[in-house]
mmCIF file of C-alpha atoms and ligand atoms in Angstrom:
data_model
loop_
_atom_site.group_PDB
_atom_site.id
_atom_site.type_symbol
_atom_site.label_atom_id
_atom_site.label_comp_id
_atom_site.label_asym_id
_atom_site.label_seq_id
_atom_site.Cartn_x
_atom_site.Cartn_y
_atom_site.Cartn_z
ATOM 1 C CA MET A 42 -7.456 8.321 18.952
ATOM 2 C CA SER A 43 -3.878 6.775 18.691
ATOM 3 C CA ARG A 44 -2.279 6.261 15.492
ATOM 4 C CA ILE A 45 -2.542 2.869 13.766
ATOM 5 C CA ALA A 46 0.608 1.078 12.470
ATOM 6 C CA CYS A 47 0.260 -2.627 10.445
ATOM 7 C CA ILE A 48 3.263 -4.356 10.631
ATOM 8 C CA THR A 49 3.286 -7.476 8.835
ATOM 9 C CA GLY A 50 5.500 -10.767 10.532
ATOM 10 C CA THR A 51 4.792 -10.133 14.021
ATOM 11 C CA ARG A 52 4.594 -13.596 15.117
ATOM 12 C CA LYS A 53 8.963 -14.117 16.137
ATOM 13 C CA GLY A 54 11.938 -11.698 15.363
ATOM 14 C CA ILE A 55 12.337 -8.284 14.425
ATOM 15 C CA GLY A 56 8.617 -7.634 13.379
ATOM 16 C CA ARG A 57 7.764 -8.804 17.129
ATOM 17 C CA HIS A 58 10.297 -6.564 18.628
ATOM 18 C CA LEU A 59 8.708 -3.648 16.474
ATOM 19 C CA ALA A 60 5.019 -4.947 17.395
ATOM 20 C CA ASN A 61 5.499 -4.027 21.105
ATOM 21 C CA HIS A 62 8.778 -1.108 20.632
ATOM 22 C CA LEU A 63 5.124 0.423 19.029
ATOM 23 C CA LEU A 64 2.435 -0.843 21.057
ATOM 24 C CA ALA A 65 5.235 0.436 24.144
ATOM 25 C CA GLN A 66 4.450 4.230 22.279
ATOM 26 C CA GLY A 67 0.669 4.485 22.412
ATOM 27 C CA TRP A 68 0.360 3.389 19.138
ATOM 28 C CA THR A 69 -2.319 0.767 17.752
ATOM 29 C CA VAL A 70 -0.679 -1.894 16.196
ATOM 30 C CA VAL A 71 -2.072 -4.700 14.236
ATOM 31 C CA GLY A 72 0.471 -7.737 13.178
ATOM 32 C CA CYS A 73 0.131 -10.684 10.706
ATOM 33 C CA SER A 74 1.905 -14.038 10.272
ATOM 34 C CA ARG A 75 0.620 -17.208 9.021
ATOM 35 C CA ARG A 76 0.284 -18.804 12.235
ATOM 36 C CA GLU A 77 -1.210 -17.515 15.563
ATOM 37 C CA SER A 78 0.599 -15.087 17.218
ATOM 38 C CA ASP A 79 0.461 -14.595 21.546
ATOM 39 C CA LEU A 80 1.300 -11.422 21.572
ATOM 40 C CA GLU A 81 -1.559 -9.844 24.181
ATOM 41 C CA HIS A 82 -2.067 -6.192 24.440
ATOM 42 C CA PRO A 83 -5.461 -4.506 24.836
ATOM 43 C CA ASN A 84 -3.803 -2.148 21.258
ATOM 44 C CA TYR A 85 -2.934 -5.156 19.446
ATOM 45 C CA THR A 86 -4.942 -7.412 16.545
ATOM 46 C CA HIS A 87 -3.515 -9.975 15.274
ATOM 47 C CA PHE A 88 -4.572 -11.489 11.683
ATOM 48 C CA CYS A 89 -3.611 -15.021 10.473
ATOM 49 C CA VAL A 90 -2.667 -13.664 6.812
ATOM 50 C CA ASP A 91 -0.293 -15.231 4.374
ATOM 51 C CA VAL A 92 1.369 -11.598 2.935
ATOM 52 C CA THR A 93 1.391 -13.811 -0.759
ATOM 53 C CA ASP A 94 -2.472 -14.511 -0.364
ATOM 54 C CA GLU A 95 -3.682 -11.324 -2.394
ATOM 55 C CA GLU A 96 -6.919 -12.264 -1.666
ATOM 56 C CA ALA A 97 -6.743 -12.033 2.348
ATOM 57 C CA VAL A 98 -4.145 -9.251 2.235
ATOM 58 C CA VAL A 99 -7.072 -7.188 0.558
ATOM 59 C CA ALA A 100 -9.542 -8.665 3.057
ATOM 60 C CA MET A 101 -7.133 -7.946 6.128
ATOM 61 C CA VAL A 102 -6.628 -3.866 4.866
ATOM 62 C CA ARG A 103 -10.213 -3.350 4.538
ATOM 63 C CA LYS A 104 -11.129 -4.702 7.451
ATOM 64 C CA ILE A 105 -8.698 -2.826 9.411
ATOM 65 C CA LYS A 106 -10.019 0.436 8.447
ATOM 66 C CA ARG A 107 -13.426 -0.668 8.879
ATOM 67 C CA GLU A 108 -13.288 -2.002 12.922
ATOM 68 C CA ILE A 109 -10.405 -0.500 14.041
ATOM 69 C CA GLY A 110 -9.212 2.897 11.371
ATOM 70 C CA PRO A 111 -6.886 4.100 8.735
ATOM 71 C CA ILE A 112 -3.612 3.065 8.561
ATOM 72 C CA TYR A 113 -1.395 5.112 9.167
ATOM 73 C CA ALA A 114 2.281 3.485 9.425
ATOM 74 C CA LEU A 115 2.669 0.143 7.057
ATOM 75 C CA ILE A 116 6.100 -1.941 8.421
ATOM 76 C CA ASN A 117 6.645 -4.626 5.415
ATOM 77 C CA ASN A 118 8.919 -6.512 7.762
ATOM 78 C CA ALA A 119 7.933 -9.750 6.951
ATOM 79 C CA GLY A 120 10.533 -11.612 4.816
ATOM 80 C CA THR A 121 12.691 -15.004 4.558
ATOM 81 C CA ALA A 122 15.774 -16.432 3.237
ATOM 82 C CA SER A 123 17.761 -18.671 2.514
ATOM 83 C CA MET A 124 21.211 -19.552 1.672
ATOM 84 C CA ASN A 125 22.542 -22.170 -1.025
ATOM 85 C CA HIS A 126 25.079 -21.701 -3.858
ATOM 86 C CA ILE A 127 23.548 -19.933 -6.655
ATOM 87 C CA LEU A 128 23.940 -23.314 -9.202
ATOM 88 C CA LEU A 129 22.006 -25.593 -6.390
ATOM 89 C CA SER A 130 19.066 -23.525 -5.322
ATOM 90 C CA PRO A 131 15.746 -25.352 -6.140
ATOM 91 C CA LYS A 132 13.059 -22.907 -8.244
ATOM 92 C CA LYS A 133 10.962 -23.915 -4.942
ATOM 93 C CA SER A 134 13.583 -20.982 -3.318
ATOM 94 C CA TYR A 135 13.042 -18.520 -5.846
ATOM 95 C CA ASP A 136 9.287 -18.981 -5.476
ATOM 96 C CA ARG A 137 9.349 -18.435 -1.969
ATOM 97 C CA ILE A 138 11.805 -15.658 -1.235
ATOM 98 C CA PHE A 139 10.279 -13.403 -4.398
ATOM 99 C CA ASP A 140 6.589 -14.399 -3.354
ATOM 100 C CA THR A 141 7.233 -13.070 0.625
ATOM 101 C CA ASN A 142 9.682 -10.831 0.118
ATOM 102 C CA VAL A 143 8.517 -8.665 -3.697
ATOM 103 C CA LEU A 144 5.120 -9.701 -4.147
ATOM 104 C CA GLY A 145 4.110 -9.557 -0.122
ATOM 105 C CA THR A 146 5.600 -6.241 -0.201
ATOM 106 C CA PHE A 147 4.085 -5.027 -3.012
ATOM 107 C CA LEU A 148 0.224 -6.733 -2.238
ATOM 108 C CA LEU A 149 0.737 -4.322 1.798
ATOM 109 C CA LEU A 150 2.305 -1.654 -0.230
ATOM 110 C CA ARG A 151 -0.776 -1.167 -2.955
ATOM 111 C CA GLU A 152 -3.441 -2.263 -0.070
ATOM 112 C CA CYS A 153 -2.341 0.073 2.738
ATOM 113 C CA GLY A 154 -1.486 2.735 -0.187
ATOM 114 C CA LYS A 155 -4.695 3.344 -1.661
ATOM 115 C CA GLN A 156 -6.235 3.771 2.289
ATOM 116 C CA MET A 157 -3.544 6.157 3.200
ATOM 117 C CA SER A 158 -4.110 8.451 -0.085
ATOM 118 C CA ARG A 159 -7.008 9.285 1.102
ATOM 119 C CA HIS A 160 -6.531 9.643 4.739
ATOM 120 C CA GLY A 161 -4.390 12.592 4.205
ATOM 121 C CA GLY A 162 -0.610 10.663 3.909
ATOM 122 C CA GLY A 163 1.598 7.616 6.009
ATOM 123 C CA ARG A 164 4.366 6.205 6.175
ATOM 124 C CA ILE A 165 5.882 2.745 4.321
ATOM 125 C CA VAL A 166 8.848 1.014 5.623
ATOM 126 C CA ASN A 167 9.849 -1.712 3.833
ATOM 127 C CA PHE A 168 13.076 -4.266 4.862
ATOM 128 C CA SER A 169 15.960 -4.674 2.427
ATOM 129 C CA SER A 170 19.585 -6.426 3.699
ATOM 130 C CA ILE A 171 22.787 -5.813 3.449
ATOM 131 C CA ALA A 172 23.222 -8.837 1.300
ATOM 132 C CA HIS A 173 22.017 -6.936 -1.411
ATOM 133 C CA PRO A 174 24.930 -4.078 -1.516
ATOM 134 C CA LEU A 175 27.543 -6.684 0.148
ATOM 135 C CA ASN A 176 26.732 -9.100 -3.215
ATOM 136 C CA LEU A 177 26.794 -12.318 -0.266
ATOM 137 C CA GLU A 178 28.106 -15.480 -1.823
ATOM 138 C CA GLY A 179 24.911 -17.501 -0.904
ATOM 139 C CA GLU A 180 22.996 -15.378 -1.019
ATOM 140 C CA ALA A 181 22.107 -14.544 -4.449
ATOM 141 C CA LEU A 182 18.433 -15.145 -5.052
ATOM 142 C CA TYR A 183 17.618 -13.535 -1.382
ATOM 143 C CA ALA A 184 19.605 -10.168 -2.338
ATOM 144 C CA ALA A 185 18.495 -10.288 -5.822
ATOM 145 C CA SER A 186 14.513 -10.108 -3.694
ATOM 146 C CA LYS A 187 15.340 -7.364 -1.493
ATOM 147 C CA ALA A 188 17.359 -5.432 -5.121
ATOM 148 C CA SER A 189 13.755 -5.807 -5.911
ATOM 149 C CA VAL A 190 12.340 -4.884 -2.713
ATOM 150 C CA GLU A 191 14.592 -1.234 -2.559
ATOM 151 C CA SER A 192 13.628 -0.667 -6.432
ATOM 152 C CA ILE A 193 10.162 -0.655 -5.419
ATOM 153 C CA THR A 194 10.848 2.047 -2.609
ATOM 154 C CA ARG A 195 12.432 4.554 -4.793
ATOM 155 C CA THR A 196 9.850 4.053 -7.722
ATOM 156 C CA ALA A 197 6.887 3.889 -4.941
ATOM 157 C CA ALA A 198 8.252 7.013 -3.281
ATOM 158 C CA LYS A 199 7.672 9.004 -6.204
ATOM 159 C CA GLU A 200 4.853 7.449 -7.454
ATOM 160 C CA LEU A 201 3.179 8.225 -3.615
ATOM 161 C CA ALA A 202 5.070 11.366 -2.665
ATOM 162 C CA ASN A 203 1.709 13.731 -3.843
ATOM 163 C CA TYR A 204 -0.112 11.796 -0.915
ATOM 164 C CA GLY A 205 1.774 12.954 1.388
ATOM 165 C CA ILE A 206 2.703 8.833 1.264
ATOM 166 C CA THR A 207 6.537 8.480 2.251
ATOM 167 C CA VAL A 208 8.344 5.253 1.815
ATOM 168 C CA ASN A 209 12.233 3.950 2.989
ATOM 169 C CA ALA A 210 13.513 0.923 3.459
ATOM 170 C CA ILE A 211 16.131 -0.330 6.081
ATOM 171 C CA GLY A 212 18.881 -2.504 5.096
ATOM 172 C CA PRO A 213 19.394 -4.563 8.472
ATOM 173 C CA THR A 214 22.944 -6.509 9.354
ATOM 174 C CA PRO A 215 22.753 -10.339 10.804
ATOM 175 C CA ILE A 216 20.352 -10.185 13.866
ATOM 176 C CA GLU A 217 20.111 -12.892 15.441
ATOM 177 C CA THR A 218 16.927 -14.373 14.616
ATOM 178 C CA ASP A 219 15.125 -17.467 13.499
ATOM 179 C CA LEU A 220 16.106 -16.248 9.814
ATOM 180 C CA ILE A 221 19.671 -16.167 9.963
ATOM 181 C CA LYS A 222 19.799 -19.776 12.866
ATOM 182 C CA ASN A 223 21.632 -21.841 10.192
ATOM 183 C CA VAL A 224 23.756 -19.648 8.491
ATOM 184 C CA PRO A 225 27.387 -21.770 9.044
ATOM 185 C CA GLU A 226 29.408 -19.791 11.509
ATOM 186 C CA ALA A 227 32.807 -18.994 9.584
ATOM 187 C CA SER A 228 30.173 -17.912 7.212
ATOM 188 C CA MET A 229 29.013 -15.245 9.428
ATOM 189 C CA GLN A 230 31.239 -13.985 11.390
ATOM 190 C CA ALA A 231 33.613 -13.273 7.759
ATOM 191 C CA LEU A 232 30.687 -11.088 6.824
ATOM 192 C CA LEU A 233 30.816 -9.171 10.164
ATOM 193 C CA GLN A 234 33.672 -8.542 9.202
ATOM 194 C CA ARG A 235 33.041 -6.307 6.178
ATOM 195 C CA GLN A 236 30.786 -4.221 7.730
ATOM 196 C CA THR A 237 32.131 -0.834 8.876
ATOM 197 C CA ILE A 238 31.390 -1.771 12.571
ATOM 198 C CA PRO A 239 31.079 -5.709 12.739
ATOM 199 C CA ARG A 240 28.850 -7.194 15.555
ATOM 200 C CA PHE A 241 25.647 -8.356 15.056
ATOM 201 C CA GLY A 242 22.941 -5.464 14.705
ATOM 202 C CA THR A 243 19.910 -5.475 17.024
ATOM 203 C CA CYS A 244 16.142 -4.894 17.229
ATOM 204 C CA GLU A 245 16.751 -2.203 18.893
ATOM 205 C CA ASP A 246 19.016 -0.821 16.431
ATOM 206 C CA VAL A 247 16.170 -1.327 13.715
ATOM 207 C CA ALA A 248 13.448 0.342 15.766
ATOM 208 C CA ASN A 249 15.417 3.427 16.202
ATOM 209 C CA CYS A 250 15.513 3.752 11.931
ATOM 210 C CA VAL A 251 11.636 2.970 12.002
ATOM 211 C CA ASP A 252 11.358 5.588 14.657
ATOM 212 C CA PHE A 253 13.655 7.627 12.722
ATOM 213 C CA PHE A 254 10.838 6.960 9.226
ATOM 214 C CA LEU A 255 7.721 7.196 11.075
ATOM 215 C CA ARG A 256 8.171 10.801 12.654
ATOM 216 C CA ASP A 257 6.130 13.517 11.756
ATOM 217 C CA GLU A 258 9.558 15.448 10.941
ATOM 218 C CA SER A 259 10.525 12.544 8.454
ATOM 219 C CA ALA A 260 8.021 13.998 5.966
ATOM 220 C CA PHE A 261 11.183 15.469 3.464
ATOM 221 C CA VAL A 262 12.583 11.878 4.075
ATOM 222 C CA THR A 263 11.194 9.044 1.634
ATOM 223 C CA GLY A 264 13.097 6.920 -1.352
ATOM 224 C CA GLN A 265 16.118 5.841 0.802
ATOM 225 C CA THR A 266 17.546 3.099 1.870
ATOM 226 C CA ILE A 267 19.578 3.274 5.166
ATOM 227 C CA TYR A 268 22.086 0.658 6.097
ATOM 228 C CA LEU A 269 22.761 -0.840 9.395
ATOM 229 C CA GLY A 270 26.714 -1.580 10.502
ATOM 230 C CA GLY A 271 28.026 1.329 8.429
ATOM 231 C CA VAL A 272 27.511 -1.019 5.399
ATOM 232 C CA ALA A 273 27.272 1.385 2.552
ATOM 233 C CA MET B 137 -29.048 -11.700 -4.661
ATOM 234 C CA ALA B 138 -27.124 -10.572 -7.052
ATOM 235 C CA THR B 139 -26.199 -7.224 -7.357
ATOM 236 C CA ASN B 140 -28.084 -5.355 -10.186
ATOM 237 C CA ARG B 141 -26.474 -2.718 -12.077
ATOM 238 C CA GLU B 142 -28.086 0.676 -10.288
ATOM 239 C CA GLN B 143 -26.886 -0.152 -7.531
ATOM 240 C CA VAL B 144 -23.114 -0.615 -8.483
ATOM 241 C CA LEU B 145 -24.059 3.111 -10.479
ATOM 242 C CA GLN B 146 -24.876 4.973 -7.311
ATOM 243 C CA ILE B 147 -21.847 3.539 -5.414
ATOM 244 C CA ILE B 148 -19.895 4.998 -8.009
ATOM 245 C CA LEU B 149 -21.869 8.728 -8.462
ATOM 246 C CA GLU B 150 -21.860 8.835 -5.153
ATOM 247 C CA THR B 151 -18.504 8.439 -5.394
ATOM 248 C CA LEU B 152 -17.699 11.387 -7.329
ATOM 249 C CA HIS B 153 -20.178 13.666 -5.660
ATOM 250 C CA GLU B 154 -18.169 13.688 -2.851
ATOM 251 C CA LEU B 155 -14.777 13.471 -4.801
ATOM 252 C CA GLY B 156 -16.610 16.794 -6.657
ATOM 253 C CA GLU B 157 -16.992 18.338 -3.420
ATOM 254 C CA ASP B 158 -13.841 17.772 -1.839
ATOM 255 C CA LEU B 159 -12.141 19.070 -4.850
ATOM 256 C CA GLU B 160 -14.129 21.870 -5.739
ATOM 257 C CA LEU B 161 -14.733 20.191 -8.666
ATOM 258 C CA PRO B 162 -18.198 21.083 -10.272
ATOM 259 C CA GLU B 163 -17.874 18.496 -13.166
ATOM 260 C CA LEU B 164 -18.112 15.880 -10.998
ATOM 261 C CA LEU B 165 -21.403 17.666 -9.070
ATOM 262 C CA THR B 166 -23.251 16.890 -11.872
ATOM 263 C CA ALA B 167 -21.499 13.461 -12.934
ATOM 264 C CA ASP B 168 -23.404 11.025 -15.405
ATOM 265 C CA GLU B 169 -23.415 8.411 -17.039
ATOM 266 C CA ASN B 170 -21.584 10.162 -19.928
ATOM 267 C CA THR B 171 -18.974 11.505 -17.556
ATOM 268 C CA ARG B 172 -15.454 11.268 -18.684
ATOM 269 C CA LEU B 173 -12.851 9.258 -15.626
ATOM 270 C CA PHE B 174 -9.968 9.175 -17.752
ATOM 271 C CA GLY B 175 -7.795 11.084 -19.975
ATOM 272 C CA ALA B 176 -7.446 14.792 -21.490
ATOM 273 C CA ARG B 177 -10.735 15.441 -21.402
ATOM 274 C CA SER B 178 -11.347 13.865 -17.826
ATOM 275 C CA ALA B 179 -12.226 16.260 -14.768
ATOM 276 C CA LEU B 180 -9.983 13.998 -12.470
ATOM 277 C CA ASP B 181 -6.189 13.604 -13.325
ATOM 278 C CA SER B 182 -4.379 10.399 -12.399
ATOM 279 C CA MET B 183 -3.979 11.034 -8.668
ATOM 280 C CA ASN B 184 -7.799 11.449 -8.165
ATOM 281 C CA LEU B 185 -8.672 8.563 -10.421
ATOM 282 C CA VAL B 186 -6.493 6.465 -7.933
ATOM 283 C CA ASN B 187 -8.334 7.860 -5.035
ATOM 284 C CA PHE B 188 -11.223 7.277 -6.557
ATOM 285 C CA ILE B 189 -10.887 3.671 -7.635
ATOM 286 C CA ALA B 190 -9.976 2.922 -4.071
ATOM 287 C CA GLU B 191 -12.928 4.734 -2.688
ATOM 288 C CA VAL B 192 -15.479 2.797 -4.951
ATOM 289 C CA GLU B 193 -13.502 -0.590 -4.164
ATOM 290 C CA GLU B 194 -14.024 -0.047 -0.309
ATOM 291 C CA ARG B 195 -17.134 1.021 -0.836
ATOM 292 C CA VAL B 196 -18.365 -2.136 -2.286
ATOM 293 C CA SER B 197 -16.329 -3.647 0.201
ATOM 294 C CA GLU B 198 -18.862 -2.020 2.979
ATOM 295 C CA ASP B 199 -21.913 -1.444 1.136
ATOM 296 C CA ILE B 200 -22.399 -4.899 -0.872
ATOM 297 C CA GLY B 201 -19.796 -6.940 1.169
ATOM 298 C CA VAL B 202 -17.791 -8.102 -1.412
ATOM 299 C CA ASP B 203 -13.690 -7.187 -1.911
ATOM 300 C CA ILE B 204 -13.235 -6.105 -5.234
ATOM 301 C CA LEU B 205 -10.176 -5.164 -6.691
ATOM 302 C CA LEU B 206 -10.523 -2.074 -9.469
ATOM 303 C CA ALA B 207 -6.497 -2.581 -10.621
ATOM 304 C CA ASN B 208 -6.553 -3.798 -14.274
ATOM 305 C CA GLN B 209 -3.684 -3.681 -16.920
ATOM 306 C CA ASN B 210 -5.410 -1.601 -19.486
ATOM 307 C CA ALA B 211 -6.913 1.020 -16.672
ATOM 308 C CA MET B 212 -4.503 3.983 -17.868
ATOM 309 C CA SER B 213 -5.095 2.772 -21.586
ATOM 310 C CA MET B 214 -7.106 5.692 -23.719
ATOM 311 C CA THR B 215 -8.819 2.873 -26.218
ATOM 312 C CA HIS B 216 -9.134 -0.469 -23.494
ATOM 313 C CA SER B 217 -8.963 1.275 -19.839
ATOM 314 C CA PRO B 218 -12.846 0.976 -18.317
ATOM 315 C CA PHE B 219 -12.159 3.658 -16.463
ATOM 316 C CA ARG B 220 -13.175 6.272 -19.824
ATOM 317 C CA LYS B 221 -16.224 6.873 -19.011
ATOM 318 C CA VAL B 222 -18.558 6.256 -15.727
ATOM 319 C CA ALA B 223 -21.174 3.898 -17.899
ATOM 320 C CA SER B 224 -18.055 1.221 -18.716
ATOM 321 C CA CYS B 225 -16.717 1.540 -15.082
ATOM 322 C CA THR B 226 -19.944 0.437 -13.925
ATOM 323 C CA ASP B 227 -20.150 -2.446 -15.823
ATOM 324 C CA TYR B 228 -16.385 -3.583 -15.402
ATOM 325 C CA ALA B 229 -17.251 -3.037 -11.012
ATOM 326 C CA LEU B 230 -20.921 -4.919 -11.995
ATOM 327 C CA THR B 231 -18.564 -7.954 -13.640
ATOM 328 C CA LEU B 232 -16.034 -8.609 -10.972
ATOM 329 C CA ILE B 233 -18.836 -8.094 -8.233
ATOM 330 C CA ASN B 234 -20.927 -10.722 -9.855
ATOM 331 C CA LYS B 235 -18.492 -13.365 -10.523
ATOM 332 C CA GLU B 236 -17.290 -12.851 -6.340
ATOM 333 C CA GLU B 237 -20.722 -13.286 -5.903
ATOM 334 C CA GLN B 238 -21.313 -16.373 -7.910
ATOM 335 C CA ALA B 239 -17.937 -17.800 -6.248
ATOM 336 C CA ALA B 240 -19.435 -17.021 -2.982
ATOM 337 C CA GLU B 241 -22.663 -19.241 -3.624
ATOM 338 C CA ALA B 242 -20.596 -22.077 -5.297
HETATM 339 N N1 NAP C 561 17.401 -11.102 10.948
HETATM 340 C C1 NAP C 561 18.884 -10.671 9.942
HETATM 341 O O1 NAP C 561 19.825 -11.280 10.400
HETATM 342 C C2 NAP C 561 17.926 -10.159 8.907
HETATM 343 C C3 NAP C 561 18.804 -9.086 8.497
HETATM 344 C C4 NAP C 561 18.487 -8.304 7.096
HETATM 345 C C5 NAP C 561 17.274 -8.430 7.224
HETATM 346 N N2 NAP C 561 16.370 -9.002 7.755
HETATM 347 C C6 NAP C 561 14.904 -8.579 7.281
HETATM 348 O O2 NAP C 561 14.578 -8.150 8.893
HETATM 349 C C7 NAP C 561 12.952 -9.083 7.943
HETATM 350 C C8 NAP C 561 12.541 -9.396 9.372
HETATM 351 O O3 NAP C 561 13.461 -11.012 9.739
HETATM 352 P P1 NAP C 561 13.470 -11.872 11.132
HETATM 353 O O4 NAP C 561 14.789 -11.676 11.199
HETATM 354 O O5 NAP C 561 12.780 -11.595 11.921
HETATM 355 O O6 NAP C 561 12.867 -13.456 10.199
HETATM 356 P P2 NAP C 561 12.456 -14.070 10.953
HETATM 357 O O7 NAP C 561 12.646 -14.353 12.676
HETATM 358 O O8 NAP C 561 12.216 -15.495 10.092
HETATM 359 O O9 NAP C 561 10.544 -13.740 11.190
HETATM 360 C C9 NAP C 561 10.014 -13.747 9.995
HETATM 361 C C10 NAP C 561 8.544 -13.102 10.193
HETATM 362 O O10 NAP C 561 7.351 -13.068 9.178
HETATM 363 C C11 NAP C 561 6.599 -14.164 9.055
HETATM 364 N N3 NAP C 561 6.597 -14.146 7.451
HETATM 365 C C12 NAP C 561 7.104 -14.989 6.903
HETATM 366 N N4 NAP C 561 6.732 -15.726 5.729
HETATM 367 C C13 NAP C 561 5.666 -15.162 5.741
HETATM 368 C C14 NAP C 561 4.497 -15.231 5.230
HETATM 369 N N5 NAP C 561 4.087 -15.421 4.087
HETATM 370 N N6 NAP C 561 3.070 -14.138 5.813
HETATM 371 C C15 NAP C 561 2.796 -13.552 6.681
HETATM 372 N N7 NAP C 561 3.665 -13.611 7.868
HETATM 373 C C16 NAP C 561 5.075 -13.903 6.901
HETATM 374 C C17 NAP C 561 7.006 -15.063 10.188
HETATM 375 O O11 NAP C 561 5.826 -15.506 11.589
HETATM 376 P P3 NAP C 561 5.027 -16.739 10.337
HETATM 377 O O12 NAP C 561 5.993 -17.850 9.484
HETATM 378 O O13 NAP C 561 3.890 -16.758 11.579
HETATM 379 O O14 NAP C 561 4.213 -16.394 8.984
HETATM 380 C C18 NAP C 561 7.835 -14.253 11.323
HETATM 381 O O15 NAP C 561 6.919 -13.921 12.030
HETATM 382 C C19 NAP C 561 12.453 -9.491 6.774
HETATM 383 O O16 NAP C 561 12.164 -9.280 5.325
HETATM 384 C C20 NAP C 561 14.333 -9.722 6.891
HETATM 385 O O17 NAP C 561 14.661 -10.067 5.643
HETATM 386 C C21 NAP C 561 16.480 -9.624 8.746
#
């Protein structure tokens, strides 16, 4: 039987690409997003679940185990951003960003981690961003949420190591998805110039890192964040 | 009909018996209400306690049909943990199950 990957945020963007990517490799993929997805594939199942809704996340993870099988890989991709000067950022933005990026990551990690711990281990891949190491102006809340994701990644790596679960993160550079469509062109160009390799990232660049973390040979790699574009 | 204590106790004991077989821990094969789940005199270390809790949550969801979370802010407290003994763990799980059942009826 093929291995099962749970990917959050598969309706569009990077998550959607990763779902197709793993399906093409023969994985069974379960995806979720708040809205319906039009991704159709015999080995794909979609759940309309908001990652910030604890009850819905618990019910989904248990249903996956009952009806499809135990999850081997969790790709904690669902995320949200907003650009604003910190002095002009409403609490609403804080709530939305931290709920989706941090709470959502934690809930999925907890529920899938419990399942993996009893089925011989697994792989968890979280999503950071270069906004954190570059301390990007205008992205204070987003960068802070991704700093939290990296911290959870490192601590969870330690707590889950004994169960054969690795926990790592990917920090993409800007990739042309809806997430960044409202960022002004000039700021975007200035940002790209701060990377070692000054170009937009692609979903394929992210998929390559995901493949690396998911490989059996990567069992000794945990607690790491890989930034794209040569950002350190 | 509301779940009763006996059903929950049975799930917990079955889980412990199976863990005892898997981990070759004879203390768990004879587990009863007084068996300690947590602390220095428990047969379960913290890693196996996590496995035990995850398994109970899943069995409750499969056998009784309600989703409970046994995660508790006092889980690792010596004096207040609901996981001190099988008896306290049973009571705690039953309270959560009945709460879910009542909410579903309402
Ligand atoms: N694109 C970039 O430049 C970039 C750079 C660095 C890091 N990242 C990170 O990469 C990840 C994916 O970003 P993306 O560019 O693909 O974003 P995107 O195009 O905006 O897509 C976000 C996906 O997440 C889902 N989603 C959002 N909130 C959700 C919630 N509360 N519950 C469940 N699903 C939710 C969305 O579907 P619904 O709307 O239907 O829920 C959608 O499928 C994020 O973690 C982001 O921070 C992206």
